[in-house]
C-alpha cells in the first residue's frame, strides 16, 4: 500500500496569515497520463470531509482561491494564502493513484 | 440539488453485522461510483472499497475483503455497505462518497453514520 505522511500534526494559525501543510507519499503519484493523483480534503468540526484540491493542484468547485495545491511526484503542499476563521478543521491528503486509496494522518488547523 | 443521505446511527454487539445505506438524489446514480470511508476514534480516514453503480462491479481494501459487501439498488438510487463479524475496533463514523469523474476524487460525501460496537 502507498503510505501517506503529513506534517505538521497540528498547526496553530493567525487569521490573515499564510499557512502550509506538507504531504509525502511512499511512491510517486504521477500517472502515465501526466496527472498527479493527490487530493486534499478538509473535515470541519462535526461535518463530513469536503474536497478542496484534486489532481494535485486543481481547486474543487466553490473552493476559495486562497487555497492552492502543488507538488512533485512524492512531495505535495497545500497552501492557504490568508487564513480565515472558517478554515479550522482537520486537513487530509489522499492518494487516488492505486487502491487501496490511502490518507495522510491529518493536520489539525486551529486559530 | 445533489445529496447523499445516510442511514442513522447503529449500536451492535461484537460478531454482529451492520448495513449502512446511502440514498442519493440530484444526479444520475448509475453514472457514478461510490466509495466507503471510515474514521475511527484517534485514527486517520480509512478507505474501505467502492462500487460502480452502473455495472455493480466492486473493489475492496484487502483489510476488509473477507467481511465487507458493497451493493447498490439502482431503482432506489441507493448504495449499501455491509460489514460482518464486527469487532470493537470497527466503532467508527462511516461515510459514503461519490467519485467525481472529472475530478477523479471524492467530490460529494454523505453526512456519516456512527456505528458503535459494544458488548
PDB file of N, CA, C and O in Angstrom, chain B residues 24-97:
ATOM      1  N   UNK B  24     -29.125   8.539  -2.641  1.00  0.00           N
ATOM      2  CA  UNK B  24     -28.666   9.689  -3.429  1.00  0.00           C
ATOM      3  C   UNK B  24     -29.813  10.339  -4.188  1.00  0.00           C
ATOM      4  O   UNK B  24     -30.844   9.710  -4.465  1.00  0.00           O
ATOM      5  N   UNK B  25     -29.618  11.597  -4.526  1.00  0.00           N
ATOM      6  CA  UNK B  25     -30.594  12.330  -5.329  1.00  0.00           C
ATOM      7  C   UNK B  25     -29.905  13.493  -6.010  1.00  0.00           C
ATOM      8  O   UNK B  25     -28.821  13.914  -5.582  1.00  0.00           O
ATOM      9  N   UNK B  26     -30.523  13.971  -7.092  1.00  0.00           N
ATOM     10  CA  UNK B  26     -30.000  15.153  -7.763  1.00  0.00           C
ATOM     11  C   UNK B  26     -29.048  14.872  -8.906  1.00  0.00           C
ATOM     12  O   UNK B  26     -28.508  15.813  -9.500  1.00  0.00           O
ATOM     13  N   UNK B  27     -28.810  13.596  -9.224  1.00  0.00           N
ATOM     14  CA  UNK B  27     -27.924  13.247 -10.332  1.00  0.00           C
ATOM     15  C   UNK B  27     -28.247  11.828 -10.768  1.00  0.00           C
ATOM     16  O   UNK B  27     -29.010  11.116 -10.115  1.00  0.00           O
ATOM     17  N   UNK B  28     -27.668  11.395 -11.892  1.00  0.00           N
ATOM     18  CA  UNK B  28     -27.917  10.056 -12.410  1.00  0.00           C
ATOM     19  C   UNK B  28     -27.033   9.036 -11.684  1.00  0.00           C
ATOM     20  O   UNK B  28     -25.842   8.898 -11.976  1.00  0.00           O
ATOM     21  N   UNK B  29     -27.637   8.351 -10.740  1.00  0.00           N
ATOM     22  CA  UNK B  29     -26.927   7.418  -9.857  1.00  0.00           C
ATOM     23  C   UNK B  29     -26.067   6.427 -10.642  1.00  0.00           C
ATOM     24  O   UNK B  29     -24.911   6.168 -10.280  1.00  0.00           O
ATOM     25  N   UNK B  30     -26.605   5.884 -11.707  1.00  0.00           N
ATOM     26  CA  UNK B  30     -25.915   4.793 -12.419  1.00  0.00           C
ATOM     27  C   UNK B  30     -24.677   5.250 -13.166  1.00  0.00           C
ATOM     28  O   UNK B  30     -23.894   4.427 -13.644  1.00  0.00           O
ATOM     29  N   UNK B  31     -24.470   6.557 -13.251  1.00  0.00           N
ATOM     30  CA  UNK B  31     -23.308   7.069 -13.974  1.00  0.00           C
ATOM     31  C   UNK B  31     -22.049   7.180 -13.117  1.00  0.00           C
ATOM     32  O   UNK B  31     -20.988   7.549 -13.626  1.00  0.00           O
ATOM     33  N   UNK B  32     -22.171   6.835 -11.837  1.00  0.00           N
ATOM     34  CA  UNK B  32     -21.069   7.126 -10.934  1.00  0.00           C
ATOM     35  C   UNK B  32     -20.666   5.924 -10.093  1.00  0.00           C
ATOM     36  O   UNK B  32     -21.379   4.928 -10.008  1.00  0.00           O
ATOM     37  N   UNK B  33     -19.503   6.049  -9.457  1.00  0.00           N
ATOM     38  CA  UNK B  33     -19.027   5.084  -8.477  1.00  0.00           C
ATOM     39  C   UNK B  33     -19.169   5.695  -7.086  1.00  0.00           C
ATOM     40  O   UNK B  33     -19.129   6.927  -6.937  1.00  0.00           O
ATOM     41  N   UNK B  34     -19.327   4.822  -6.106  1.00  0.00           N
ATOM     42  CA  UNK B  34     -19.486   5.254  -4.728  1.00  0.00           C
ATOM     43  C   UNK B  34     -18.503   4.500  -3.847  1.00  0.00           C
ATOM     44  O   UNK B  34     -18.371   3.277  -3.936  1.00  0.00           O
ATOM     45  N   UNK B  35     -17.831   5.264  -3.019  1.00  0.00           N
ATOM     46  CA  UNK B  35     -16.805   4.736  -2.136  1.00  0.00           C
ATOM     47  C   UNK B  35     -17.282   4.804  -0.696  1.00  0.00           C
ATOM     48  O   UNK B  35     -18.140   5.622  -0.350  1.00  0.00           O
ATOM     49  N   UNK B  36     -16.692   3.946   0.130  1.00  0.00           N
ATOM     50  CA  UNK B  36     -16.948   3.969   1.563  1.00  0.00           C
ATOM     51  C   UNK B  36     -15.633   4.193   2.300  1.00  0.00           C
ATOM     52  O   UNK B  36     -14.623   3.526   2.018  1.00  0.00           O
ATOM     53  N   UNK B  37     -15.690   5.142   3.234  1.00  0.00           N
ATOM     54  CA  UNK B  37     -14.523   5.559   4.011  1.00  0.00           C
ATOM     55  C   UNK B  37     -14.953   5.628   5.467  1.00  0.00           C
ATOM     56  O   UNK B  37     -16.089   6.024   5.752  1.00  0.00           O
ATOM     57  N   UNK B  38     -14.075   5.241   6.374  1.00  0.00           N
ATOM     58  CA  UNK B  38     -14.452   5.330   7.777  1.00  0.00           C
ATOM     59  C   UNK B  38     -13.413   6.116   8.573  1.00  0.00           C
ATOM     60  O   UNK B  38     -12.255   6.233   8.156  1.00  0.00           O
ATOM     61  N   UNK B  39     -13.863   6.657   9.706  1.00  0.00           N
ATOM     62  CA  UNK B  39     -12.997   7.390  10.613  1.00  0.00           C
ATOM     63  C   UNK B  39     -13.230   6.862  12.019  1.00  0.00           C
ATOM     64  O   UNK B  39     -14.271   7.120  12.634  1.00  0.00           O
ATOM     65  N   UNK B  40     -12.262   6.084  12.505  1.00  0.00           N
ATOM     66  CA  UNK B  40     -12.334   5.533  13.853  1.00  0.00           C
ATOM     67  C   UNK B  40     -11.686   6.513  14.833  1.00  0.00           C
ATOM     68  O   UNK B  40     -10.824   7.311  14.429  1.00  0.00           O
ATOM     69  N   UNK B  41     -12.076   6.458  16.104  1.00  0.00           N
ATOM     70  CA  UNK B  41     -11.505   7.398  17.095  1.00  0.00           C
ATOM     71  C   UNK B  41      -9.982   7.326  17.125  1.00  0.00           C
ATOM     72  O   UNK B  41      -9.399   6.237  17.229  1.00  0.00           O
ATOM     73  N   UNK B  42      -9.364   8.486  16.997  1.00  0.00           N
ATOM     74  CA  UNK B  42      -7.918   8.553  17.075  1.00  0.00           C
ATOM     75  C   UNK B  42      -7.173   8.021  15.860  1.00  0.00           C
ATOM     76  O   UNK B  42      -5.941   7.919  15.878  1.00  0.00           O
ATOM     77  N   UNK B  43      -7.912   7.677  14.825  1.00  0.00           N
ATOM     78  CA  UNK B  43      -7.294   7.122  13.616  1.00  0.00           C
ATOM     79  C   UNK B  43      -7.435   8.085  12.431  1.00  0.00           C
ATOM     80  O   UNK B  43      -8.128   9.092  12.518  1.00  0.00           O
ATOM     81  N   UNK B  44      -6.782   7.737  11.348  1.00  0.00           N
ATOM     82  CA  UNK B  44      -6.928   8.523  10.128  1.00  0.00           C
ATOM     83  C   UNK B  44      -8.077   7.981   9.291  1.00  0.00           C
ATOM     84  O   UNK B  44      -8.563   6.868   9.524  1.00  0.00           O
ATOM     85  N   UNK B  45      -8.521   8.753   8.344  1.00  0.00           N
ATOM     86  CA  UNK B  45      -9.529   8.273   7.412  1.00  0.00           C
ATOM     87  C   UNK B  45      -9.027   6.989   6.744  1.00  0.00           C
ATOM     88  O   UNK B  45      -7.836   6.873   6.406  1.00  0.00           O
ATOM     89  N   UNK B  46      -9.938   6.053   6.542  1.00  0.00           N
ATOM     90  CA  UNK B  46      -9.559   4.743   6.012  1.00  0.00           C
ATOM     91  C   UNK B  46     -10.515   4.350   4.890  1.00  0.00           C
ATOM     92  O   UNK B  46     -11.734   4.256   5.098  1.00  0.00           O
ATOM     93  N   UNK B  47      -9.953   4.094   3.726  1.00  0.00           N
ATOM     94  CA  UNK B  47     -10.752   3.709   2.565  1.00  0.00           C
ATOM     95  C   UNK B  47     -11.097   2.232   2.651  1.00  0.00           C
ATOM     96  O   UNK B  47     -10.234   1.396   2.926  1.00  0.00           O
ATOM     97  N   UNK B  48     -12.385   1.896   2.393  1.00  0.00           N
ATOM     98  CA  UNK B  48     -12.834   0.526   2.560  1.00  0.00           C
ATOM     99  C   UNK B  48     -13.114  -0.173   1.237  1.00  0.00           C
ATOM    100  O   UNK B  48     -12.876  -1.377   1.101  1.00  0.00           O
ATOM    101  N   UNK B  49     -13.644   0.558   0.263  1.00  0.00           N
ATOM    102  CA  UNK B  49     -13.968  -0.063  -1.011  1.00  0.00           C
ATOM    103  C   UNK B  49     -14.895   0.812  -1.824  1.00  0.00           C
ATOM    104  O   UNK B  49     -15.272   1.909  -1.392  1.00  0.00           O
ATOM    105  N   UNK B  50     -15.250   0.313  -3.022  1.00  0.00           N
ATOM    106  CA  UNK B  50     -16.140   1.103  -3.869  1.00  0.00           C
ATOM    107  C   UNK B  50     -16.963   0.202  -4.771  1.00  0.00           C
ATOM    108  O   UNK B  50     -16.663  -0.976  -4.944  1.00  0.00           O
ATOM    109  N   UNK B  51     -18.013   0.806  -5.336  1.00  0.00           N
ATOM    110  CA  UNK B  51     -18.877   0.103  -6.272  1.00  0.00           C
ATOM    111  C   UNK B  51     -19.164   0.998  -7.461  1.00  0.00           C
ATOM    112  O   UNK B  51     -19.379   2.201  -7.315  1.00  0.00           O
ATOM    113  N   UNK B  52     -19.135   0.409  -8.635  1.00  0.00           N
ATOM    114  CA  UNK B  52     -19.582   1.079  -9.845  1.00  0.00           C
ATOM    115  C   UNK B  52     -21.095   0.894  -9.900  1.00  0.00           C
ATOM    116  O   UNK B  52     -21.585  -0.224 -10.060  1.00  0.00           O
ATOM    117  N   UNK B  53     -21.830   1.986  -9.735  1.00  0.00           N
ATOM    118  CA  UNK B  53     -23.281   1.869  -9.645  1.00  0.00           C
ATOM    119  C   UNK B  53     -23.905   1.418 -10.962  1.00  0.00           C
ATOM    120  O   UNK B  53     -25.021   0.907 -10.976  1.00  0.00           O
ATOM    121  N   UNK B  54     -23.192   1.591 -12.054  1.00  0.00           N
ATOM    122  CA  UNK B  54     -23.735   1.190 -13.347  1.00  0.00           C
ATOM    123  C   UNK B  54     -23.742  -0.315 -13.543  1.00  0.00           C
ATOM    124  O   UNK B  54     -24.766  -0.908 -13.905  1.00  0.00           O
ATOM    125  N   UNK B  55     -22.582  -0.942 -13.309  1.00  0.00           N
ATOM    126  CA  UNK B  55     -22.484  -2.379 -13.559  1.00  0.00           C
ATOM    127  C   UNK B  55     -22.357  -3.218 -12.289  1.00  0.00           C
ATOM    128  O   UNK B  55     -22.290  -4.441 -12.358  1.00  0.00           O
ATOM    129  N   UNK B  56     -22.312  -2.577 -11.124  1.00  0.00           N
ATOM    130  CA  UNK B  56     -22.250  -3.309  -9.862  1.00  0.00           C
ATOM    131  C   UNK B  56     -20.884  -3.854  -9.512  1.00  0.00           C
ATOM    132  O   UNK B  56     -20.727  -4.511  -8.487  1.00  0.00           O
ATOM    133  N   UNK B  57     -19.893  -3.554 -10.313  1.00  0.00           N
ATOM    134  CA  UNK B  57     -18.542  -4.059 -10.020  1.00  0.00           C
ATOM    135  C   UNK B  57     -18.011  -3.414  -8.749  1.00  0.00           C
ATOM    136  O   UNK B  57     -18.191  -2.216  -8.535  1.00  0.00           O
ATOM    137  N   UNK B  58     -17.343  -4.228  -7.931  1.00  0.00           N
ATOM    138  CA  UNK B  58     -16.816  -3.736  -6.658  1.00  0.00           C
ATOM    139  C   UNK B  58     -15.310  -3.988  -6.544  1.00  0.00           C
ATOM    140  O   UNK B  58     -14.744  -4.846  -7.218  1.00  0.00           O
ATOM    141  N   UNK B  59     -14.690  -3.221  -5.671  1.00  0.00           N
ATOM    142  CA  UNK B  59     -13.305  -3.423  -5.299  1.00  0.00           C
ATOM    143  C   UNK B  59     -13.183  -3.087  -3.817  1.00  0.00           C
ATOM    144  O   UNK B  59     -13.714  -2.060  -3.381  1.00  0.00           O
ATOM    145  N   UNK B  60     -12.510  -3.961  -3.075  1.00  0.00           N
ATOM    146  CA  UNK B  60     -12.427  -3.788  -1.633  1.00  0.00           C
ATOM    147  C   UNK B  60     -10.979  -3.691  -1.183  1.00  0.00           C
ATOM    148  O   UNK B  60     -10.082  -4.313  -1.771  1.00  0.00           O
ATOM    149  N   UNK B  61     -10.772  -2.958  -0.084  1.00  0.00           N
ATOM    150  CA  UNK B  61      -9.479  -2.988   0.573  1.00  0.00           C
ATOM    151  C   UNK B  61      -9.245  -4.400   1.097  1.00  0.00           C
ATOM    152  O   UNK B  61     -10.158  -5.035   1.635  1.00  0.00           O
ATOM    153  N   UNK B  62      -8.031  -4.852   0.957  1.00  0.00           N
ATOM    154  CA  UNK B  62      -7.707  -6.213   1.409  1.00  0.00           C
ATOM    155  C   UNK B  62      -7.972  -6.367   2.909  1.00  0.00           C
ATOM    156  O   UNK B  62      -8.298  -7.457   3.374  1.00  0.00           O
ATOM    157  N   UNK B  63      -7.887  -5.275   3.634  1.00  0.00           N
ATOM    158  CA  UNK B  63      -8.114  -5.325   5.076  1.00  0.00           C
ATOM    159  C   UNK B  63      -9.529  -5.784   5.406  1.00  0.00           C
ATOM    160  O   UNK B  63      -9.741  -6.455   6.418  1.00  0.00           O
ATOM    161  N   UNK B  64     -10.490  -5.458   4.547  1.00  0.00           N
ATOM    162  CA  UNK B  64     -11.886  -5.767   4.825  1.00  0.00           C
ATOM    163  C   UNK B  64     -12.452  -6.842   3.903  1.00  0.00           C
ATOM    164  O   UNK B  64     -13.623  -7.203   4.019  1.00  0.00           O
ATOM    165  N   UNK B  65     -11.621  -7.342   3.011  1.00  0.00           N
ATOM    166  CA  UNK B  65     -12.061  -8.222   1.939  1.00  0.00           C
ATOM    167  C   UNK B  65     -13.007  -9.323   2.392  1.00  0.00           C
ATOM    168  O   UNK B  65     -13.999  -9.627   1.720  1.00  0.00           O
ATOM    169  N   UNK B  66     -12.699  -9.932   3.542  1.00  0.00           N
ATOM    170  CA  UNK B  66     -13.468 -11.096   3.991  1.00  0.00           C
ATOM    171  C   UNK B  66     -14.750 -10.723   4.721  1.00  0.00           C
ATOM    172  O   UNK B  66     -15.580 -11.606   4.987  1.00  0.00           O
ATOM    173  N   UNK B  67     -14.930  -9.442   5.041  1.00  0.00           N
ATOM    174  CA  UNK B  67     -16.053  -9.072   5.915  1.00  0.00           C
ATOM    175  C   UNK B  67     -16.981  -8.038   5.315  1.00  0.00           C
ATOM    176  O   UNK B  67     -17.987  -7.684   5.936  1.00  0.00           O
ATOM    177  N   UNK B  68     -16.648  -7.512   4.130  1.00  0.00           N
ATOM    178  CA  UNK B  68     -17.418  -6.384   3.607  1.00  0.00           C
ATOM    179  C   UNK B  68     -18.147  -6.759   2.324  1.00  0.00           C
ATOM    180  O   UNK B  68     -17.674  -7.583   1.529  1.00  0.00           O
ATOM    181  N   UNK B  69     -19.315  -6.169   2.146  1.00  0.00           N
ATOM    182  CA  UNK B  69     -20.044  -6.249   0.884  1.00  0.00           C
ATOM    183  C   UNK B  69     -20.606  -4.872   0.580  1.00  0.00           C
ATOM    184  O   UNK B  69     -21.269  -4.275   1.435  1.00  0.00           O
ATOM    185  N   UNK B  70     -20.317  -4.373  -0.604  1.00  0.00           N
ATOM    186  CA  UNK B  70     -20.904  -3.110  -1.062  1.00  0.00           C
ATOM    187  C   UNK B  70     -21.816  -3.449  -2.228  1.00  0.00           C
ATOM    188  O   UNK B  70     -21.409  -4.121  -3.180  1.00  0.00           O
ATOM    189  N   UNK B  71     -23.056  -3.026  -2.110  1.00  0.00           N
ATOM    190  CA  UNK B  71     -24.063  -3.309  -3.127  1.00  0.00           C
ATOM    191  C   UNK B  71     -24.792  -2.035  -3.500  1.00  0.00           C
ATOM    192  O   UNK B  71     -24.569  -0.979  -2.901  1.00  0.00           O
ATOM    193  N   UNK B  72     -25.675  -2.133  -4.493  1.00  0.00           N
ATOM    194  CA  UNK B  72     -26.489  -0.975  -4.843  1.00  0.00           C
ATOM    195  C   UNK B  72     -27.836  -1.420  -5.357  1.00  0.00           C
ATOM    196  O   UNK B  72     -28.010  -2.555  -5.821  1.00  0.00           O
ATOM    197  N   UNK B  73     -28.804  -0.522  -5.222  1.00  0.00           N
ATOM    198  CA  UNK B  73     -30.149  -0.729  -5.746  1.00  0.00           C
ATOM    199  C   UNK B  73     -30.403   0.444  -6.690  1.00  0.00           C
ATOM    200  O   UNK B  73     -30.654   1.567  -6.222  1.00  0.00           O
ATOM    201  N   UNK B  74     -30.327   0.194  -7.975  1.00  0.00           N
ATOM    202  CA  UNK B  74     -30.463   1.295  -8.930  1.00  0.00           C
ATOM    203  C   UNK B  74     -31.874   1.862  -8.951  1.00  0.00           C
ATOM    204  O   UNK B  74     -32.062   3.033  -9.271  1.00  0.00           O
ATOM    205  N   UNK B  75     -32.863   1.053  -8.595  1.00  0.00           N
ATOM    206  CA  UNK B  75     -34.234   1.557  -8.582  1.00  0.00           C
ATOM    207  C   UNK B  75     -34.467   2.539  -7.435  1.00  0.00           C
ATOM    208  O   UNK B  75     -35.364   3.378  -7.490  1.00  0.00           O
ATOM    209  N   UNK B  76     -33.631   2.432  -6.410  1.00  0.00           N
ATOM    210  CA  UNK B  76     -33.748   3.303  -5.246  1.00  0.00           C
ATOM    211  C   UNK B  76     -32.622   4.330  -5.178  1.00  0.00           C
ATOM    212  O   UNK B  76     -32.545   5.106  -4.216  1.00  0.00           O
ATOM    213  N   UNK B  77     -31.744   4.319  -6.187  1.00  0.00           N
ATOM    214  CA  UNK B  77     -30.596   5.253  -6.201  1.00  0.00           C
ATOM    215  C   UNK B  77     -29.812   5.209  -4.892  1.00  0.00           C
ATOM    216  O   UNK B  77     -29.401   6.251  -4.357  1.00  0.00           O
ATOM    217  N   UNK B  78     -29.612   4.008  -4.393  1.00  0.00           N
ATOM    218  CA  UNK B  78     -29.010   3.834  -3.066  1.00  0.00           C
ATOM    219  C   UNK B  78     -27.877   2.818  -3.115  1.00  0.00           C
ATOM    220  O   UNK B  78     -27.990   1.780  -3.758  1.00  0.00           O
ATOM    221  N   UNK B  79     -26.808   3.168  -2.415  1.00  0.00           N
ATOM    222  CA  UNK B  79     -25.685   2.258  -2.222  1.00  0.00           C
ATOM    223  C   UNK B  79     -25.697   1.771  -0.781  1.00  0.00           C
ATOM    224  O   UNK B  79     -26.178   2.473   0.116  1.00  0.00           O
ATOM    225  N   UNK B  80     -25.166   0.557  -0.583  1.00  0.00           N
ATOM    226  CA  UNK B  80     -25.160  -0.062   0.742  1.00  0.00           C
ATOM    227  C   UNK B  80     -23.764  -0.595   1.051  1.00  0.00           C
ATOM    228  O   UNK B  80     -23.055  -1.064   0.168  1.00  0.00           O
ATOM    229  N   UNK B  81     -23.437  -0.552   2.336  1.00  0.00           N
ATOM    230  CA  UNK B  81     -22.202  -1.162   2.805  1.00  0.00           C
ATOM    231  C   UNK B  81     -22.553  -2.047   3.993  1.00  0.00           C
ATOM    232  O   UNK B  81     -23.139  -1.585   4.968  1.00  0.00           O
ATOM    233  N   UNK B  82     -22.224  -3.325   3.861  1.00  0.00           N
ATOM    234  CA  UNK B  82     -22.434  -4.258   4.960  1.00  0.00           C
ATOM    235  C   UNK B  82     -21.084  -4.712   5.490  1.00  0.00           C
ATOM    236  O   UNK B  82     -20.206  -5.111   4.708  1.00  0.00           O
ATOM    237  N   UNK B  83     -20.926  -4.645   6.792  1.00  0.00           N
ATOM    238  CA  UNK B  83     -19.706  -5.117   7.447  1.00  0.00           C
ATOM    239  C   UNK B  83     -20.098  -6.202   8.442  1.00  0.00           C
ATOM    240  O   UNK B  83     -20.970  -5.983   9.293  1.00  0.00           O
ATOM    241  N   UNK B  84     -19.469  -7.366   8.318  1.00  0.00           N
ATOM    242  CA  UNK B  84     -19.830  -8.532   9.132  1.00  0.00           C
ATOM    243  C   UNK B  84     -18.795  -8.782  10.209  1.00  0.00           C
ATOM    244  O   UNK B  84     -17.705  -8.192  10.206  1.00  0.00           O
ATOM    245  N   UNK B  85     -19.133  -9.677  11.110  1.00  0.00           N
ATOM    246  CA  UNK B  85     -18.208 -10.084  12.191  1.00  0.00           C
ATOM    247  C   UNK B  85     -17.596  -8.871  12.872  1.00  0.00           C
ATOM    248  O   UNK B  85     -16.362  -8.733  12.969  1.00  0.00           O
ATOM    249  N   UNK B  86     -18.457  -7.968  13.322  1.00  0.00           N
ATOM    250  CA  UNK B  86     -17.995  -6.701  13.883  1.00  0.00           C
ATOM    251  C   UNK B  86     -17.126  -6.910  15.114  1.00  0.00           C
ATOM    252  O   UNK B  86     -17.367  -7.812  15.937  1.00  0.00           O
ATOM    253  N   UNK B  87     -16.126  -6.034  15.232  1.00  0.00           N
ATOM    254  CA  UNK B  87     -15.206  -6.036  16.370  1.00  0.00           C
ATOM    255  C   UNK B  87     -15.289  -4.683  17.051  1.00  0.00           C
ATOM    256  O   UNK B  87     -15.777  -3.706  16.466  1.00  0.00           O
ATOM    257  N   UNK B  88     -14.783  -4.600  18.279  1.00  0.00           N
ATOM    258  CA  UNK B  88     -14.796  -3.323  18.994  1.00  0.00           C
ATOM    259  C   UNK B  88     -14.124  -2.230  18.150  1.00  0.00           C
ATOM    260  O   UNK B  88     -14.591  -1.085  18.116  1.00  0.00           O
ATOM    261  N   UNK B  89     -13.056  -2.577  17.457  1.00  0.00           N
ATOM    262  CA  UNK B  89     -12.297  -1.591  16.692  1.00  0.00           C
ATOM    263  C   UNK B  89     -12.990  -1.137  15.410  1.00  0.00           C
ATOM    264  O   UNK B  89     -12.473  -0.281  14.689  1.00  0.00           O
ATOM    265  N   UNK B  90     -14.172  -1.710  15.138  1.00  0.00           N
ATOM    266  CA  UNK B  90     -14.962  -1.232  13.999  1.00  0.00           C
ATOM    267  C   UNK B  90     -15.835  -0.043  14.389  1.00  0.00           C
ATOM    268  O   UNK B  90     -16.533   0.528  13.534  1.00  0.00           O
ATOM    269  N   UNK B  91     -15.812   0.332  15.657  1.00  0.00           N
ATOM    270  CA  UNK B  91     -16.524   1.537  16.080  1.00  0.00           C
ATOM    271  C   UNK B  91     -15.942   2.732  15.338  1.00  0.00           C
ATOM    272  O   UNK B  91     -14.744   3.017  15.442  1.00  0.00           O
ATOM    273  N   UNK B  92     -16.790   3.414  14.573  1.00  0.00           N
ATOM    274  CA  UNK B  92     -16.295   4.492  13.703  1.00  0.00           C
ATOM    275  C   UNK B  92     -17.474   5.221  13.072  1.00  0.00           C
ATOM    276  O   UNK B  92     -18.614   4.760  13.106  1.00  0.00           O
ATOM    277  N   UNK B  93     -17.140   6.354  12.471  1.00  0.00           N
ATOM    278  CA  UNK B  93     -18.059   7.055  11.573  1.00  0.00           C
ATOM    279  C   UNK B  93     -17.820   6.519  10.175  1.00  0.00           C
ATOM    280  O   UNK B  93     -16.675   6.512   9.702  1.00  0.00           O
ATOM    281  N   UNK B  94     -18.877   6.078   9.530  1.00  0.00           N
ATOM    282  CA  UNK B  94     -18.773   5.524   8.182  1.00  0.00           C
ATOM    283  C   UNK B  94     -19.386   6.508   7.192  1.00  0.00           C
ATOM    284  O   UNK B  94     -20.508   6.987   7.396  1.00  0.00           O
ATOM    285  N   UNK B  95     -18.627   6.797   6.134  1.00  0.00           N
ATOM    286  CA  UNK B  95     -19.065   7.752   5.126  1.00  0.00           C
ATOM    287  C   UNK B  95     -19.164   7.085   3.759  1.00  0.00           C
ATOM    288  O   UNK B  95     -18.292   6.295   3.392  1.00  0.00           O
ATOM    289  N   UNK B  96     -20.211   7.443   3.018  1.00  0.00           N
ATOM    290  CA  UNK B  96     -20.215   7.146   1.594  1.00  0.00           C
ATOM    291  C   UNK B  96     -19.808   8.419   0.864  1.00  0.00           C
ATOM    292  O   UNK B  96     -20.010   9.532   1.373  1.00  0.00           O
ATOM    293  N   UNK B  97     -19.213   8.255  -0.277  1.00  0.00           N
ATOM    294  CA  UNK B  97     -18.763   9.409  -1.056  1.00  0.00           C
ATOM    295  C   UNK B  97     -18.857   9.087  -2.537  1.00  0.00           C
ATOM    296  O   UNK B  97     -18.564   7.963  -2.965  1.00  0.00           O
TER     297      UNK B  97
END
